[in-house]
Protein backbone atom coordinates (compact mmCIF):
# COMPACT_ATOMS: atom_id res chain seq x y z
CA UNK A 1 0.00 0.00 0.00
CA UNK A 2 1.20 3.49 -0.86
CA UNK A 3 2.22 5.41 2.23
CA UNK A 4 1.63 9.15 2.19
CA UNK A 5 2.81 12.05 4.33
CA UNK A 6 1.03 15.40 4.14
CA UNK A 7 2.97 18.65 4.57
CA UNK A 8 1.07 21.74 5.74
CA UNK A 9 2.17 25.05 7.24
CA UNK A 10 -1.05 26.51 8.58
CA UNK A 11 -4.76 25.85 8.55
CA UNK A 12 -4.73 22.33 7.15
CA UNK A 13 -8.23 22.07 5.69
CA UNK A 14 -6.89 20.08 2.71
CA UNK A 15 -5.04 17.79 5.11
CA UNK A 16 -8.31 17.20 6.96
CA UNK A 17 -10.20 16.26 3.79
CA UNK A 18 -7.38 13.89 2.78
CA UNK A 19 -7.06 12.30 6.23
CA UNK A 20 -10.79 11.65 6.36
CA UNK A 21 -10.58 9.59 3.16
CA UNK A 22 -7.07 8.10 3.12
CA UNK A 23 -4.69 6.65 5.62
CA UNK A 24 -2.03 9.30 6.30
CA UNK A 25 1.22 8.03 7.84
CA UNK A 26 1.95 11.44 9.35
CA UNK A 27 1.51 15.14 8.86
CA UNK A 28 4.56 17.38 8.88
CA UNK A 29 4.36 21.06 9.73
CA UNK A 30 7.14 23.62 9.62
CA UNK A 31 5.31 25.68 12.26
CA UNK A 32 4.90 24.42 15.79
CA UNK A 33 1.75 26.51 16.33
CA UNK A 34 0.00 25.55 13.06
CA UNK A 35 -3.70 24.77 13.31
CA UNK A 36 -3.13 21.65 11.18
CA UNK A 37 -1.51 20.04 14.25
CA UNK A 38 -4.77 20.40 16.19
CA UNK A 39 -6.64 18.82 13.31
CA UNK A 40 -4.14 15.92 13.30
CA UNK A 41 -4.66 15.37 17.02
CA UNK A 42 -8.43 15.31 16.63
CA UNK A 43 -8.17 12.90 13.70
CA UNK A 44 -5.64 10.68 15.47
CA UNK A 45 -2.96 11.21 12.80
CA UNK A 46 0.69 11.29 13.89
CA UNK A 47 2.36 14.68 13.55
CA UNK A 48 5.96 15.81 13.24
CA UNK A 49 7.09 19.37 13.39
CA UNK A 50 10.29 21.30 13.31
CA UNK A 51 11.11 24.78 12.13
CA UNK A 52 13.74 25.96 9.69
CA UNK A 53 15.12 28.36 12.31
CA UNK A 54 16.02 25.41 14.53
CA UNK A 55 18.65 24.32 11.97
CA UNK A 56 21.85 25.88 10.68
CA UNK A 57 20.52 26.10 7.14
CA UNK A 58 17.84 24.83 4.80
CA UNK A 59 19.88 21.83 3.71
CA UNK A 60 20.13 20.62 7.32
CA UNK A 61 16.39 21.22 7.82
CA UNK A 62 15.58 19.23 4.70
CA UNK A 63 17.99 16.46 5.68
CA UNK A 64 15.91 16.01 8.82
CA UNK A 65 12.77 15.84 6.66
CA UNK A 66 14.35 13.27 4.34
CA UNK A 67 15.38 11.16 7.36
CA UNK A 68 11.80 11.25 8.61
CA UNK A 69 10.39 10.27 5.20
CA UNK A 70 12.95 7.48 4.82
CA UNK A 71 12.27 6.15 8.29
CA UNK A 72 8.55 5.89 7.55
CA UNK A 73 9.17 4.56 4.02
CA UNK A 74 6.93 7.23 2.52
CA UNK A 75 6.00 6.66 -1.12
CA UNK A 76 4.32 9.99 -1.81
CA UNK A 77 4.74 13.42 -0.24
CA UNK A 78 1.52 15.43 -0.48
CA UNK A 79 2.07 19.16 -0.11
CA UNK A 80 -1.13 20.88 1.03
CA UNK A 81 -0.44 24.47 1.98
CA UNK A 82 3.25 23.86 2.71
CA UNK A 83 4.54 27.39 2.34
CA UNK A 84 8.22 26.68 1.77
CA UNK A 85 9.97 26.15 -1.51
CA UNK A 86 11.19 22.58 -1.78
CA UNK A 87 14.96 22.89 -2.15
CA UNK A 88 17.57 20.58 -3.58
CA UNK A 89 18.12 18.29 -0.59
CA UNK A 90 14.50 17.18 -0.38
CA UNK A 91 13.91 17.35 -4.10
CA UNK A 92 16.87 15.22 -5.08
CA UNK A 93 15.87 12.55 -2.56
CA UNK A 94 12.16 12.50 -3.43
CA UNK A 95 11.77 13.97 -6.93
CA UNK A 96 8.92 12.27 -8.76
CA UNK A 97 7.35 11.46 -5.41
CA UNK A 98 6.17 14.95 -4.34
CA UNK A 99 2.90 16.55 -5.41
CA UNK A 100 1.40 19.95 -4.64
CA UNK A 101 -1.98 21.60 -4.88
CA UNK A 102 -2.16 25.14 -6.18
CA UNK A 103 -5.28 27.31 -5.94
CA UNK A 104 -5.22 28.55 -9.57
CA UNK A 105 -5.21 27.10 -13.07
CA UNK A 106 -1.47 26.81 -13.72
CA UNK A 107 0.45 28.18 -15.47
CA UNK A 108 -1.88 31.07 -14.64
CA UNK A 109 -1.19 32.80 -11.31
CA UNK A 110 1.70 30.83 -9.78
CA UNK A 111 3.14 31.84 -6.41
CA UNK A 112 1.87 32.32 -2.89
CA UNK A 113 -1.24 34.39 -3.73
CA UNK A 114 -2.93 32.48 -6.52
CA UNK A 115 -6.48 33.24 -5.39
CA UNK A 116 -5.99 36.98 -4.72
CA UNK A 117 -3.97 37.41 -7.93
CA UNK A 118 -6.74 35.87 -10.04
CA UNK A 119 -9.34 37.96 -8.20
CA UNK A 120 -7.44 41.21 -8.77
CA UNK A 121 -6.84 40.38 -12.42
CA UNK A 122 -10.62 40.17 -12.81
CA UNK A 123 -10.57 36.92 -14.78
CA UNK A 124 -13.97 35.26 -15.38
CA UNK A 125 -12.60 31.92 -14.19
CA UNK A 126 -9.64 30.56 -12.33
CA UNK A 127 -9.15 27.03 -11.06
CA UNK A 128 -7.19 24.51 -9.07
CA UNK A 129 -4.16 22.44 -10.12
CA UNK A 130 -2.40 19.40 -8.72
CA UNK A 131 1.12 19.00 -10.10
CA UNK A 132 4.41 17.22 -9.55
CA UNK A 133 6.96 19.33 -7.69
CA UNK A 134 10.15 20.33 -9.45
CA UNK A 135 12.73 22.99 -8.67
CA UNK A 136 10.57 25.87 -9.93
CA UNK A 137 7.70 27.60 -8.19
CA UNK A 138 4.47 25.85 -9.27
CA UNK A 139 6.10 24.77 -12.55
CA UNK A 140 6.10 20.98 -12.31
CA UNK A 141 4.18 18.69 -14.63
CA UNK A 142 0.44 19.06 -14.22
CA UNK A 143 -1.43 15.96 -13.07
CA UNK A 144 -4.96 17.31 -13.08
CA UNK A 145 -6.69 20.68 -12.99
CA UNK A 146 -10.22 22.00 -12.89
CA UNK A 147 -11.76 25.34 -13.79
CA UNK A 148 -13.64 27.33 -11.16
CA UNK A 149 -15.84 30.23 -12.29
CA UNK A 150 -15.92 33.67 -10.76
CA UNK A 151 -19.61 34.56 -10.48
CA UNK A 152 -20.98 38.08 -10.98
CA UNK A 153 -21.90 38.69 -7.35
CA UNK A 154 -18.82 36.97 -5.89
CA UNK A 155 -16.80 38.59 -3.15
CA UNK A 156 -13.19 37.56 -2.67
CA UNK A 157 -14.43 35.42 0.22
CA UNK A 158 -17.09 33.56 -1.78
CA UNK A 159 -14.68 33.11 -4.70
CA UNK A 160 -12.04 31.79 -2.34
CA UNK A 161 -14.52 29.39 -0.74
CA UNK A 162 -15.45 28.00 -4.17
CA UNK A 163 -11.76 27.46 -4.99
CA UNK A 164 -11.26 25.60 -1.74
CA UNK A 165 -14.29 23.38 -2.39
CA UNK A 166 -12.74 22.48 -5.75
CA UNK A 167 -9.48 21.62 -3.95
CA UNK A 168 -11.31 19.33 -1.54
CA UNK A 169 -12.72 17.39 -4.50
CA UNK A 170 -9.62 17.40 -6.71
CA UNK A 171 -6.91 16.29 -4.28
CA UNK A 172 -8.68 13.04 -3.25
CA UNK A 173 -9.41 12.30 -6.93
CA UNK A 174 -5.73 12.65 -7.80
CA UNK A 175 -4.58 10.61 -4.83
CA UNK A 176 -6.89 7.81 -5.90
CA UNK A 177 -5.64 8.00 -9.48
CA UNK A 178 -2.06 7.71 -8.19
CA UNK A 179 -2.95 4.48 -6.42
CA UNK A 180 -3.39 5.73 -2.88
CA UNK A 181 -5.94 3.38 -1.39
CA UNK A 182 -9.01 4.86 0.27
CA UNK A 183 -9.81 3.83 3.82
CA UNK A 184 -13.18 2.23 4.48
C1 LIG B 1 -4.67 25.90 -0.30
O1 LIG B 1 -5.44 26.86 -0.99
C2 LIG B 1 -3.59 25.36 -1.18
O2 LIG B 1 -3.95 25.28 -2.51
C3 LIG B 1 -2.50 26.36 -1.00
O3 LIG B 1 -2.55 26.72 0.35
C4 LIG B 1 -3.88 26.56 0.83
C5 LIG B 1 -3.83 25.72 2.06
O4 LIG B 1 -5.04 25.68 2.75
N1 LIG B 1 -1.25 25.83 -1.46
P1 LIG B 1 -5.23 24.64 3.91
O5 LIG B 1 -4.06 24.81 4.87
O6 LIG B 1 -5.28 23.26 3.33
O7 LIG B 1 -6.53 25.01 4.60
PDB file of C-alpha atoms and ligand atoms in Angstrom:
ATOM      1  CA  UNK A   1       0.000   0.000   0.000  1.00  0.00           C
ATOM      2  CA  UNK A   2       1.201   3.489  -0.860  1.00  0.00           C
ATOM      3  CA  UNK A   3       2.225   5.411   2.229  1.00  0.00           C
ATOM      4  CA  UNK A   4       1.634   9.149   2.189  1.00  0.00           C
ATOM      5  CA  UNK A   5       2.805  12.052   4.328  1.00  0.00           C
ATOM      6  CA  UNK A   6       1.032  15.402   4.138  1.00  0.00           C
ATOM      7  CA  UNK A   7       2.970  18.652   4.566  1.00  0.00           C
ATOM      8  CA  UNK A   8       1.072  21.739   5.737  1.00  0.00           C
ATOM      9  CA  UNK A   9       2.172  25.050   7.240  1.00  0.00           C
ATOM     10  CA  UNK A  10      -1.046  26.509   8.581  1.00  0.00           C
ATOM     11  CA  UNK A  11      -4.763  25.850   8.551  1.00  0.00           C
ATOM     12  CA  UNK A  12      -4.727  22.333   7.147  1.00  0.00           C
ATOM     13  CA  UNK A  13      -8.228  22.066   5.690  1.00  0.00           C
ATOM     14  CA  UNK A  14      -6.886  20.082   2.713  1.00  0.00           C
ATOM     15  CA  UNK A  15      -5.044  17.795   5.112  1.00  0.00           C
ATOM     16  CA  UNK A  16      -8.311  17.201   6.965  1.00  0.00           C
ATOM     17  CA  UNK A  17     -10.199  16.263   3.791  1.00  0.00           C
ATOM     18  CA  UNK A  18      -7.382  13.890   2.784  1.00  0.00           C
ATOM     19  CA  UNK A  19      -7.056  12.297   6.226  1.00  0.00           C
ATOM     20  CA  UNK A  20     -10.791  11.648   6.362  1.00  0.00           C
ATOM     21  CA  UNK A  21     -10.582   9.594   3.163  1.00  0.00           C
ATOM     22  CA  UNK A  22      -7.070   8.103   3.125  1.00  0.00           C
ATOM     23  CA  UNK A  23      -4.691   6.652   5.624  1.00  0.00           C
ATOM     24  CA  UNK A  24      -2.027   9.300   6.299  1.00  0.00           C
ATOM     25  CA  UNK A  25       1.215   8.031   7.841  1.00  0.00           C
ATOM     26  CA  UNK A  26       1.952  11.442   9.349  1.00  0.00           C
ATOM     27  CA  UNK A  27       1.511  15.143   8.862  1.00  0.00           C
ATOM     28  CA  UNK A  28       4.560  17.383   8.878  1.00  0.00           C
ATOM     29  CA  UNK A  29       4.358  21.057   9.728  1.00  0.00           C
ATOM     30  CA  UNK A  30       7.144  23.618   9.624  1.00  0.00           C
ATOM     31  CA  UNK A  31       5.305  25.680  12.260  1.00  0.00           C
ATOM     32  CA  UNK A  32       4.904  24.423  15.790  1.00  0.00           C
ATOM     33  CA  UNK A  33       1.746  26.505  16.326  1.00  0.00           C
ATOM     34  CA  UNK A  34       0.002  25.552  13.059  1.00  0.00           C
ATOM     35  CA  UNK A  35      -3.704  24.765  13.313  1.00  0.00           C
ATOM     36  CA  UNK A  36      -3.133  21.648  11.185  1.00  0.00           C
ATOM     37  CA  UNK A  37      -1.511  20.040  14.252  1.00  0.00           C
ATOM     38  CA  UNK A  38      -4.772  20.405  16.195  1.00  0.00           C
ATOM     39  CA  UNK A  39      -6.638  18.816  13.308  1.00  0.00           C
ATOM     40  CA  UNK A  40      -4.143  15.925  13.304  1.00  0.00           C
ATOM     41  CA  UNK A  41      -4.658  15.372  17.018  1.00  0.00           C
ATOM     42  CA  UNK A  42      -8.434  15.310  16.626  1.00  0.00           C
ATOM     43  CA  UNK A  43      -8.173  12.900  13.705  1.00  0.00           C
ATOM     44  CA  UNK A  44      -5.638  10.680  15.475  1.00  0.00           C
ATOM     45  CA  UNK A  45      -2.964  11.208  12.804  1.00  0.00           C
ATOM     46  CA  UNK A  46       0.692  11.293  13.886  1.00  0.00           C
ATOM     47  CA  UNK A  47       2.363  14.684  13.552  1.00  0.00           C
ATOM     48  CA  UNK A  48       5.962  15.809  13.238  1.00  0.00           C
ATOM     49  CA  UNK A  49       7.094  19.374  13.386  1.00  0.00           C
ATOM     50  CA  UNK A  50      10.291  21.304  13.310  1.00  0.00           C
ATOM     51  CA  UNK A  51      11.111  24.775  12.128  1.00  0.00           C
ATOM     52  CA  UNK A  52      13.743  25.958   9.692  1.00  0.00           C
ATOM     53  CA  UNK A  53      15.122  28.358  12.308  1.00  0.00           C
ATOM     54  CA  UNK A  54      16.024  25.407  14.532  1.00  0.00           C
ATOM     55  CA  UNK A  55      18.648  24.320  11.965  1.00  0.00           C
ATOM     56  CA  UNK A  56      21.853  25.879  10.678  1.00  0.00           C
ATOM     57  CA  UNK A  57      20.520  26.100   7.137  1.00  0.00           C
ATOM     58  CA  UNK A  58      17.840  24.830   4.804  1.00  0.00           C
ATOM     59  CA  UNK A  59      19.885  21.829   3.706  1.00  0.00           C
ATOM     60  CA  UNK A  60      20.132  20.615   7.317  1.00  0.00           C
ATOM     61  CA  UNK A  61      16.389  21.220   7.817  1.00  0.00           C
ATOM     62  CA  UNK A  62      15.579  19.233   4.698  1.00  0.00           C
ATOM     63  CA  UNK A  63      17.994  16.459   5.676  1.00  0.00           C
ATOM     64  CA  UNK A  64      15.907  16.007   8.817  1.00  0.00           C
ATOM     65  CA  UNK A  65      12.774  15.845   6.659  1.00  0.00           C
ATOM     66  CA  UNK A  66      14.350  13.266   4.340  1.00  0.00           C
ATOM     67  CA  UNK A  67      15.382  11.158   7.358  1.00  0.00           C
ATOM     68  CA  UNK A  68      11.795  11.247   8.605  1.00  0.00           C
ATOM     69  CA  UNK A  69      10.391  10.272   5.204  1.00  0.00           C
ATOM     70  CA  UNK A  70      12.949   7.479   4.818  1.00  0.00           C
ATOM     71  CA  UNK A  71      12.272   6.146   8.290  1.00  0.00           C
ATOM     72  CA  UNK A  72       8.551   5.887   7.548  1.00  0.00           C
ATOM     73  CA  UNK A  73       9.167   4.559   4.024  1.00  0.00           C
ATOM     74  CA  UNK A  74       6.933   7.233   2.519  1.00  0.00           C
ATOM     75  CA  UNK A  75       6.003   6.657  -1.119  1.00  0.00           C
ATOM     76  CA  UNK A  76       4.323   9.986  -1.807  1.00  0.00           C
ATOM     77  CA  UNK A  77       4.737  13.421  -0.238  1.00  0.00           C
ATOM     78  CA  UNK A  78       1.523  15.427  -0.477  1.00  0.00           C
ATOM     79  CA  UNK A  79       2.068  19.164  -0.114  1.00  0.00           C
ATOM     80  CA  UNK A  80      -1.130  20.881   1.035  1.00  0.00           C
ATOM     81  CA  UNK A  81      -0.443  24.471   1.977  1.00  0.00           C
ATOM     82  CA  UNK A  82       3.252  23.858   2.711  1.00  0.00           C
ATOM     83  CA  UNK A  83       4.538  27.386   2.343  1.00  0.00           C
ATOM     84  CA  UNK A  84       8.219  26.678   1.766  1.00  0.00           C
ATOM     85  CA  UNK A  85       9.970  26.152  -1.514  1.00  0.00           C
ATOM     86  CA  UNK A  86      11.193  22.581  -1.779  1.00  0.00           C
ATOM     87  CA  UNK A  87      14.957  22.889  -2.151  1.00  0.00           C
ATOM     88  CA  UNK A  88      17.567  20.583  -3.581  1.00  0.00           C
ATOM     89  CA  UNK A  89      18.124  18.294  -0.592  1.00  0.00           C
ATOM     90  CA  UNK A  90      14.504  17.177  -0.384  1.00  0.00           C
ATOM     91  CA  UNK A  91      13.908  17.351  -4.105  1.00  0.00           C
ATOM     92  CA  UNK A  92      16.874  15.220  -5.079  1.00  0.00           C
ATOM     93  CA  UNK A  93      15.871  12.553  -2.559  1.00  0.00           C
ATOM     94  CA  UNK A  94      12.158  12.504  -3.427  1.00  0.00           C
ATOM     95  CA  UNK A  95      11.767  13.965  -6.928  1.00  0.00           C
ATOM     96  CA  UNK A  96       8.918  12.266  -8.758  1.00  0.00           C
ATOM     97  CA  UNK A  97       7.351  11.463  -5.407  1.00  0.00           C
ATOM     98  CA  UNK A  98       6.175  14.955  -4.339  1.00  0.00           C
ATOM     99  CA  UNK A  99       2.902  16.546  -5.408  1.00  0.00           C
ATOM    100  CA  UNK A 100       1.400  19.948  -4.642  1.00  0.00           C
ATOM    101  CA  UNK A 101      -1.980  21.601  -4.885  1.00  0.00           C
ATOM    102  CA  UNK A 102      -2.158  25.145  -6.177  1.00  0.00           C
ATOM    103  CA  UNK A 103      -5.283  27.311  -5.944  1.00  0.00           C
ATOM    104  CA  UNK A 104      -5.215  28.548  -9.568  1.00  0.00           C
ATOM    105  CA  UNK A 105      -5.214  27.104 -13.067  1.00  0.00           C
ATOM    106  CA  UNK A 106      -1.471  26.811 -13.715  1.00  0.00           C
ATOM    107  CA  UNK A 107       0.452  28.181 -15.473  1.00  0.00           C
ATOM    108  CA  UNK A 108      -1.881  31.070 -14.641  1.00  0.00           C
ATOM    109  CA  UNK A 109      -1.193  32.796 -11.310  1.00  0.00           C
ATOM    110  CA  UNK A 110       1.696  30.828  -9.781  1.00  0.00           C
ATOM    111  CA  UNK A 111       3.135  31.840  -6.413  1.00  0.00           C
ATOM    112  CA  UNK A 112       1.871  32.316  -2.895  1.00  0.00           C
ATOM    113  CA  UNK A 113      -1.240  34.387  -3.727  1.00  0.00           C
ATOM    114  CA  UNK A 114      -2.928  32.478  -6.523  1.00  0.00           C
ATOM    115  CA  UNK A 115      -6.475  33.245  -5.394  1.00  0.00           C
ATOM    116  CA  UNK A 116      -5.992  36.981  -4.725  1.00  0.00           C
ATOM    117  CA  UNK A 117      -3.970  37.414  -7.927  1.00  0.00           C
ATOM    118  CA  UNK A 118      -6.741  35.873 -10.035  1.00  0.00           C
ATOM    119  CA  UNK A 119      -9.339  37.959  -8.201  1.00  0.00           C
ATOM    120  CA  UNK A 120      -7.441  41.208  -8.767  1.00  0.00           C
ATOM    121  CA  UNK A 121      -6.837  40.376 -12.419  1.00  0.00           C
ATOM    122  CA  UNK A 122     -10.623  40.169 -12.809  1.00  0.00           C
ATOM    123  CA  UNK A 123     -10.572  36.916 -14.784  1.00  0.00           C
ATOM    124  CA  UNK A 124     -13.974  35.262 -15.382  1.00  0.00           C
ATOM    125  CA  UNK A 125     -12.603  31.916 -14.187  1.00  0.00           C
ATOM    126  CA  UNK A 126      -9.636  30.556 -12.328  1.00  0.00           C
ATOM    127  CA  UNK A 127      -9.151  27.031 -11.056  1.00  0.00           C
ATOM    128  CA  UNK A 128      -7.187  24.511  -9.067  1.00  0.00           C
ATOM    129  CA  UNK A 129      -4.163  22.438 -10.120  1.00  0.00           C
ATOM    130  CA  UNK A 130      -2.396  19.397  -8.719  1.00  0.00           C
ATOM    131  CA  UNK A 131       1.122  19.001 -10.096  1.00  0.00           C
ATOM    132  CA  UNK A 132       4.409  17.218  -9.547  1.00  0.00           C
ATOM    133  CA  UNK A 133       6.956  19.326  -7.694  1.00  0.00           C
ATOM    134  CA  UNK A 134      10.149  20.329  -9.449  1.00  0.00           C
ATOM    135  CA  UNK A 135      12.734  22.991  -8.669  1.00  0.00           C
ATOM    136  CA  UNK A 136      10.575  25.868  -9.931  1.00  0.00           C
ATOM    137  CA  UNK A 137       7.697  27.602  -8.186  1.00  0.00           C
ATOM    138  CA  UNK A 138       4.475  25.850  -9.273  1.00  0.00           C
ATOM    139  CA  UNK A 139       6.097  24.774 -12.552  1.00  0.00           C
ATOM    140  CA  UNK A 140       6.095  20.984 -12.306  1.00  0.00           C
ATOM    141  CA  UNK A 141       4.179  18.690 -14.627  1.00  0.00           C
ATOM    142  CA  UNK A 142       0.435  19.065 -14.222  1.00  0.00           C
ATOM    143  CA  UNK A 143      -1.428  15.956 -13.072  1.00  0.00           C
ATOM    144  CA  UNK A 144      -4.962  17.313 -13.082  1.00  0.00           C
ATOM    145  CA  UNK A 145      -6.693  20.679 -12.992  1.00  0.00           C
ATOM    146  CA  UNK A 146     -10.225  22.004 -12.891  1.00  0.00           C
ATOM    147  CA  UNK A 147     -11.764  25.340 -13.786  1.00  0.00           C
ATOM    148  CA  UNK A 148     -13.636  27.332 -11.157  1.00  0.00           C
ATOM    149  CA  UNK A 149     -15.838  30.232 -12.291  1.00  0.00           C
ATOM    150  CA  UNK A 150     -15.921  33.672 -10.761  1.00  0.00           C
ATOM    151  CA  UNK A 151     -19.609  34.562 -10.480  1.00  0.00           C
ATOM    152  CA  UNK A 152     -20.984  38.080 -10.981  1.00  0.00           C
ATOM    153  CA  UNK A 153     -21.896  38.689  -7.351  1.00  0.00           C
ATOM    154  CA  UNK A 154     -18.824  36.973  -5.886  1.00  0.00           C
ATOM    155  CA  UNK A 155     -16.805  38.591  -3.146  1.00  0.00           C
ATOM    156  CA  UNK A 156     -13.188  37.562  -2.669  1.00  0.00           C
ATOM    157  CA  UNK A 157     -14.430  35.417   0.216  1.00  0.00           C
ATOM    158  CA  UNK A 158     -17.087  33.560  -1.778  1.00  0.00           C
ATOM    159  CA  UNK A 159     -14.682  33.112  -4.699  1.00  0.00           C
ATOM    160  CA  UNK A 160     -12.036  31.789  -2.335  1.00  0.00           C
ATOM    161  CA  UNK A 161     -14.525  29.389  -0.736  1.00  0.00           C
ATOM    162  CA  UNK A 162     -15.447  28.000  -4.172  1.00  0.00           C
ATOM    163  CA  UNK A 163     -11.758  27.463  -4.994  1.00  0.00           C
ATOM    164  CA  UNK A 164     -11.259  25.597  -1.736  1.00  0.00           C
ATOM    165  CA  UNK A 165     -14.292  23.385  -2.390  1.00  0.00           C
ATOM    166  CA  UNK A 166     -12.740  22.479  -5.750  1.00  0.00           C
ATOM    167  CA  UNK A 167      -9.480  21.619  -3.954  1.00  0.00           C
ATOM    168  CA  UNK A 168     -11.311  19.327  -1.541  1.00  0.00           C
ATOM    169  CA  UNK A 169     -12.723  17.386  -4.497  1.00  0.00           C
ATOM    170  CA  UNK A 170      -9.619  17.402  -6.709  1.00  0.00           C
ATOM    171  CA  UNK A 171      -6.914  16.287  -4.282  1.00  0.00           C
ATOM    172  CA  UNK A 172      -8.679  13.042  -3.248  1.00  0.00           C
ATOM    173  CA  UNK A 173      -9.411  12.295  -6.928  1.00  0.00           C
ATOM    174  CA  UNK A 174      -5.734  12.654  -7.801  1.00  0.00           C
ATOM    175  CA  UNK A 175      -4.582  10.608  -4.827  1.00  0.00           C
ATOM    176  CA  UNK A 176      -6.895   7.806  -5.896  1.00  0.00           C
ATOM    177  CA  UNK A 177      -5.641   8.005  -9.478  1.00  0.00           C
ATOM    178  CA  UNK A 178      -2.064   7.712  -8.189  1.00  0.00           C
ATOM    179  CA  UNK A 179      -2.946   4.479  -6.425  1.00  0.00           C
ATOM    180  CA  UNK A 180      -3.389   5.726  -2.881  1.00  0.00           C
ATOM    181  CA  UNK A 181      -5.941   3.380  -1.395  1.00  0.00           C
ATOM    182  CA  UNK A 182      -9.012   4.860   0.274  1.00  0.00           C
ATOM    183  CA  UNK A 183      -9.806   3.827   3.824  1.00  0.00           C
ATOM    184  CA  UNK A 184     -13.177   2.227   4.482  1.00  0.00           C
TER     185      UNK A 184
HETATM  186  C1  LIG B   1      -4.672  25.904  -0.295  1.00  0.00           C
HETATM  187  O1  LIG B   1      -5.438  26.855  -0.993  1.00  0.00           O
HETATM  188  C2  LIG B   1      -3.587  25.356  -1.177  1.00  0.00           C
HETATM  189  O2  LIG B   1      -3.951  25.278  -2.507  1.00  0.00           O
HETATM  190  C3  LIG B   1      -2.496  26.360  -1.003  1.00  0.00           C
HETATM  191  O3  LIG B   1      -2.553  26.723   0.346  1.00  0.00           O
HETATM  192  C4  LIG B   1      -3.884  26.563   0.827  1.00  0.00           C
HETATM  193  C5  LIG B   1      -3.828  25.720   2.061  1.00  0.00           C
HETATM  194  O4  LIG B   1      -5.041  25.676   2.747  1.00  0.00           O
HETATM  195  N1  LIG B   1      -1.246  25.827  -1.463  1.00  0.00           N
HETATM  196  P1  LIG B   1      -5.233  24.644   3.913  1.00  0.00           P
HETATM  197  O5  LIG B   1      -4.056  24.810   4.867  1.00  0.00           O
HETATM  198  O6  LIG B   1      -5.275  23.263   3.325  1.00  0.00           O
HETATM  199  O7  LIG B   1      -6.530  25.011   4.598  1.00  0.00           O
END
